[in-house]
Tab-separated table of C-alpha atoms in Angstrom:
chain	number	residue	atom	x	y	z
K	1	MET	CA	-37.827	-7.466	58.064
K	2	ASN	CA	-35.630	-4.781	59.457
K	3	SER	CA	-36.656	-1.434	59.662
K	4	ASN	CA	-33.196	-0.539	58.846
K	5	PHE	CA	-33.408	-1.805	55.851
K	6	PRO	CA	-34.029	0.679	52.840
K	7	SER	CA	-37.718	0.045	51.584
K	8	HIS	CA	-36.833	0.605	47.919
K	9	ALA	CA	-33.736	-1.683	48.103
K	10	ALA	CA	-33.571	-5.498	46.368
K	11	PRO	CA	-33.142	-8.184	49.000
K	12	ILE	CA	-28.896	-9.060	49.856
K	13	LYS	CA	-27.591	-11.589	47.459
K	14	LEU	CA	-25.923	-14.300	48.868
K	15	TYR	CA	-23.561	-15.604	46.487
K	16	ARG	CA	-22.962	-19.130	48.211
K	17	HIS	CA	-22.959	-23.206	48.427
K	18	PRO	CA	-25.288	-24.753	50.733
K	19	LYS	CA	-22.769	-26.883	52.712
K	20	SER	CA	-20.245	-24.048	53.077
K	21	GLY	CA	-19.790	-23.059	56.540
K	22	HIS	CA	-18.472	-19.733	55.798
K	23	SER	CA	-21.525	-19.386	53.643
K	24	HIS	CA	-23.520	-20.389	56.641
K	25	ARG	CA	-22.183	-17.726	58.522
K	26	VAL	CA	-23.234	-14.772	56.551
K	27	GLU	CA	-26.892	-16.401	56.286
K	28	LEU	CA	-27.290	-17.039	59.238
K	29	MET	CA	-26.412	-13.493	60.209
K	30	MET	CA	-28.701	-11.801	57.535
K	31	ALA	CA	-31.336	-14.159	59.412
K	32	LEU	CA	-30.919	-13.295	62.626
K	33	LEU	CA	-30.762	-9.319	61.782
K	34	GLY	CA	-34.217	-10.060	59.999
K	35	LEU	CA	-32.697	-9.273	56.704
K	36	PRO	CA	-33.916	-9.953	53.318
K	37	TYR	CA	-31.825	-11.734	51.097
K	38	GLU	CA	-31.639	-14.395	48.084
K	39	THR	CA	-29.119	-17.215	47.780
K	40	VAL	CA	-27.350	-18.110	44.398
K	41	ASP	CA	-25.924	-21.497	44.806
K	42	ILE	CA	-22.208	-21.541	43.173
K	43	ASP	CA	-20.966	-25.134	41.333
K	44	LEU	CA	-17.960	-25.606	43.355
K	45	LYS	CA	-17.568	-29.266	42.609
K	46	ASN	CA	-17.815	-28.054	38.737
K	47	GLY	CA	-15.536	-24.956	39.376
K	48	ALA	CA	-17.786	-22.117	38.778
K	49	HIS	CA	-15.816	-20.415	41.688
K	50	LYS	CA	-13.150	-20.425	39.374
K	51	ALA	CA	-14.751	-19.035	36.220
K	52	PRO	CA	-14.230	-15.674	34.986
K	53	ALA	CA	-17.801	-14.094	35.974
K	54	PHE	CA	-17.470	-15.188	39.452
K	55	LEU	CA	-13.698	-14.186	39.990
K	56	ALA	CA	-14.768	-10.664	38.969
K	57	ILE	CA	-16.605	-10.342	42.299
K	58	SER	CA	-14.171	-12.686	44.376
K	59	PRO	CA	-11.202	-12.455	43.250
K	60	PHE	CA	-9.704	-15.406	45.885
K	61	GLY	CA	-12.653	-17.579	44.010
K	62	GLN	CA	-14.144	-18.127	47.432
K	63	VAL	CA	-18.026	-17.786	48.429
K	64	PRO	CA	-19.310	-16.032	50.530
K	65	VAL	CA	-19.982	-13.013	48.071
K	66	ILE	CA	-22.702	-10.408	49.311
K	67	ASP	CA	-24.193	-8.404	46.838
K	68	ASP	CA	-25.938	-5.370	48.705
K	69	ASN	CA	-27.453	-3.702	46.315
K	70	GLY	CA	-24.369	-2.821	44.409
K	71	VAL	CA	-21.832	-2.966	47.413
K	72	MET	CA	-20.103	-6.266	46.790
K	73	LEU	CA	-18.137	-8.060	49.556
K	74	SER	CA	-16.070	-11.248	50.327
K	75	ASP	CA	-15.242	-12.747	53.295
K	76	SER	CA	-17.073	-14.096	55.576
K	77	ASN	CA	-15.786	-12.407	58.614
K	78	ALA	CA	-15.713	-8.585	56.939
K	79	ILE	CA	-19.288	-9.186	55.852
K	80	LEU	CA	-20.175	-9.943	59.393
K	81	VAL	CA	-19.017	-6.649	60.619
K	82	TYR	CA	-20.604	-4.794	57.416
K	83	LEU	CA	-23.420	-6.108	58.222
K	84	VAL	CA	-24.246	-5.464	61.609
K	85	LYS	CA	-22.753	-1.629	61.145
K	86	SER	CA	-24.894	-1.484	58.157
K	87	TYR	CA	-27.963	-2.475	59.939
K	88	PRO	CA	-28.095	-1.619	63.573
K	89	THR	CA	-31.080	-3.653	65.361
K	90	GLY	CA	-30.169	-2.227	68.683
K	91	HIS	CA	-28.476	-5.400	70.058
K	92	ASP	CA	-24.571	-5.241	70.422
K	93	TRP	CA	-23.507	-7.454	67.573
K	94	LEU	CA	-20.085	-5.607	67.819
K	95	PRO	CA	-19.274	-3.653	70.726
K	96	GLU	CA	-18.229	-0.596	70.534
K	97	SER	CA	-15.757	-0.569	73.597
K	98	PRO	CA	-12.038	-1.342	72.769
K	99	ALA	CA	-12.515	-4.293	75.164
K	100	GLY	CA	-15.131	-5.443	73.871
K	101	ALA	CA	-14.440	-4.978	70.490
K	102	ALA	CA	-10.799	-6.874	70.641
K	103	GLU	CA	-12.730	-9.571	72.556
K	104	VAL	CA	-14.648	-10.215	69.556
K	105	GLN	CA	-11.931	-9.647	67.075
K	106	ARG	CA	-10.091	-12.413	69.050
K	107	TRP	CA	-12.933	-14.900	68.073
K	108	LEU	CA	-12.581	-13.436	64.700
K	109	SER	CA	-8.838	-14.282	64.566
K	110	VAL	CA	-9.690	-18.098	66.024
K	111	ALA	CA	-12.691	-18.309	63.543
K	112	ALA	CA	-10.433	-17.656	60.432
K	113	GLY	CA	-7.316	-19.713	62.421
K	114	GLU	CA	-7.700	-22.768	65.040
K	115	ILE	CA	-11.640	-23.440	63.622
K	116	ALA	CA	-11.042	-23.255	59.921
K	117	ARG	CA	-7.719	-25.384	60.749
K	118	GLY	CA	-9.696	-27.945	62.910
K	119	PRO	CA	-13.349	-28.961	62.526
K	120	CYS	CA	-13.397	-26.848	58.760
K	121	ALA	CA	-10.796	-28.643	57.341
K	122	ALA	CA	-11.512	-32.411	59.166
K	123	ARG	CA	-15.604	-31.460	57.453
K	124	LEU	CA	-13.581	-30.679	53.710
K	125	VAL	CA	-12.210	-34.211	54.008
K	126	THR	CA	-15.334	-35.713	54.673
K	127	VAL	CA	-18.088	-33.750	53.084
K	128	PHE	CA	-15.799	-32.269	50.039
K	129	GLY	CA	-13.019	-34.861	49.732
K	130	ALA	CA	-10.519	-32.580	50.067
K	131	SER	CA	-6.736	-33.922	50.069
K	132	LEU	CA	-5.880	-32.832	53.594
K	133	ASP	CA	-4.605	-34.103	56.689
K	134	HIS	CA	-7.833	-35.971	57.940
K	135	ASP	CA	-6.072	-36.924	61.234
K	136	GLY	CA	-4.137	-33.942	61.882
K	137	ALA	CA	-7.222	-31.842	61.622
K	138	LYS	CA	-9.243	-34.128	63.844
K	139	ALA	CA	-6.851	-33.513	66.527
K	140	ALA	CA	-6.669	-29.660	65.463
K	141	ALA	CA	-10.425	-29.795	66.661
K	142	HIS	CA	-10.227	-31.588	69.561
K	143	ARG	CA	-7.507	-29.414	70.797
K	144	LEU	CA	-9.409	-26.190	69.932
K	145	LEU	CA	-12.928	-27.749	71.789
K	146	ALA	CA	-10.552	-28.427	74.902
K	147	GLN	CA	-9.899	-24.868	75.035
K	148	LEU	CA	-13.643	-23.762	74.293
K	149	GLU	CA	-15.025	-26.225	76.764
K	150	PRO	CA	-14.189	-24.068	80.174
K	151	ILE	CA	-14.662	-20.700	78.493
K	152	LEU	CA	-18.287	-22.082	77.828
K	153	GLU	CA	-18.565	-23.257	81.225
K	154	ARG	CA	-18.000	-19.720	82.864
K	155	ARG	CA	-20.125	-17.654	80.414
K	156	ASP	CA	-23.021	-17.948	78.030
K	157	PHE	CA	-21.245	-16.786	74.838
K	158	LEU	CA	-17.498	-16.282	72.974
K	159	ALA	CA	-16.981	-12.905	74.369
K	160	GLY	CA	-19.258	-12.550	77.080
K	161	PRO	CA	-22.828	-13.016	78.517
K	162	ALA	CA	-24.586	-11.764	75.195
K	163	ILE	CA	-24.237	-13.237	71.669
K	164	THR	CA	-21.945	-10.991	69.262
K	165	ILE	CA	-20.556	-11.842	65.561
K	166	ALA	CA	-18.282	-14.373	67.309
K	167	ASP	CA	-20.474	-16.696	67.852
K	168	VAL	CA	-22.110	-16.579	64.549
K	169	ALA	CA	-18.395	-16.559	63.226
K	170	GLY	CA	-17.883	-19.833	65.563
K	171	TYR	CA	-21.063	-21.551	65.212
K	172	SER	CA	-21.561	-23.010	61.983
K	173	TYR	CA	-18.281	-25.318	61.666
K	174	ILE	CA	-18.374	-26.421	65.574
K	175	ALA	CA	-22.440	-27.354	65.372
K	176	HIS	CA	-21.217	-29.685	62.010
K	177	ALA	CA	-18.362	-30.492	63.069
K	178	PRO	CA	-19.390	-34.312	63.702
K	179	GLU	CA	-19.780	-34.507	59.763
K	180	GLY	CA	-16.012	-34.311	60.013
K	181	GLY	CA	-15.408	-37.387	62.304
K	182	VAL	CA	-15.054	-35.124	65.360
K	183	SER	CA	-17.465	-35.824	68.310
K	184	LEU	CA	-18.729	-33.339	70.825
K	185	ASP	CA	-19.930	-35.766	72.828
K	186	ALA	CA	-16.798	-34.952	75.217
K	187	TYR	CA	-18.246	-31.394	75.524
K	188	PRO	CA	-21.523	-30.456	77.108
K	189	ALA	CA	-20.869	-26.702	77.559
K	190	ILE	CA	-19.705	-26.253	74.130
K	191	ARG	CA	-23.007	-28.035	73.186
K	192	SER	CA	-25.289	-26.135	76.022
K	193	TRP	CA	-24.116	-23.068	73.949
K	194	LEU	CA	-24.587	-24.329	70.259
K	195	THR	CA	-28.384	-24.456	71.990
K	196	ARG	CA	-28.674	-21.064	73.254
K	197	VAL	CA	-27.265	-19.719	69.570
K	198	GLU	CA	-29.831	-22.172	68.143
K	199	ALA	CA	-32.340	-20.524	70.526
K	200	GLN	CA	-31.822	-16.809	68.959
K	201	GLU	CA	-34.921	-15.697	67.104
K	202	GLY	CA	-34.476	-15.931	63.260
K	203	PHE	CA	-31.701	-18.869	63.389
K	204	VAL	CA	-31.647	-20.491	60.195
K	205	GLY	CA	-29.641	-24.199	60.055
K	206	MET	CA	-27.276	-24.976	57.842
K	207	VAL	CA	-27.795	-28.345	55.309
K	208	ARG	CA	-26.783	-31.517	57.206
K	209	THR	CA	-24.543	-34.016	55.839
K	210	PRO	CA	-24.640	-37.747	56.942
K	211	LEU	CA	-22.227	-38.359	59.933
K	212	PRO	CA	-19.096	-40.651	58.894
K	213	GLU	CA	-18.555	-43.748	60.515
K	214	THR	CA	-15.753	-42.515	62.288
K	215	ALA	CA	-17.496	-39.908	64.059
């Protein structure tokens, strides 16, 4: 357990869906920080995320949400920032330097943009049955991966030589891209990066879904 977590405090409560990459980002971050947490699964299929009780804590009706002893926060990337600022471990998860912080923010924007429109969207079709343009999402995913590959040939992690919240934000949907029909076979540097993330102490994975035949 992170010694910066108050001994009298209850575990952080994570409202999630077990196959949501956005939820997994937060669970992975708490695990890497060594924070005690408990999960509350939200039944997205039956609309629990749109029920009044859930909308009261997540106005956009989205997972994840955390309840950190009364601090309620939604949006996965915002939660990552909150966690590393609230529970420092001595590791530079979010650099203080202007250039370092900006580089991490760049990748958080990619997570909310290109990753969401590419591997995330493709997986939404195959795993959740979303009515999206699957071919367009797969094409967007491969454009993103083709841009990431040379970057990760030059450095170990997205924002530099050490892991940051940028990698936590990027990992889940890229690691599970094959579940959306997006093969990672052509991207050895990306696969090596995924392995480095998975080698971190405390790493927890996301539930795997069988690969579609088109992967």
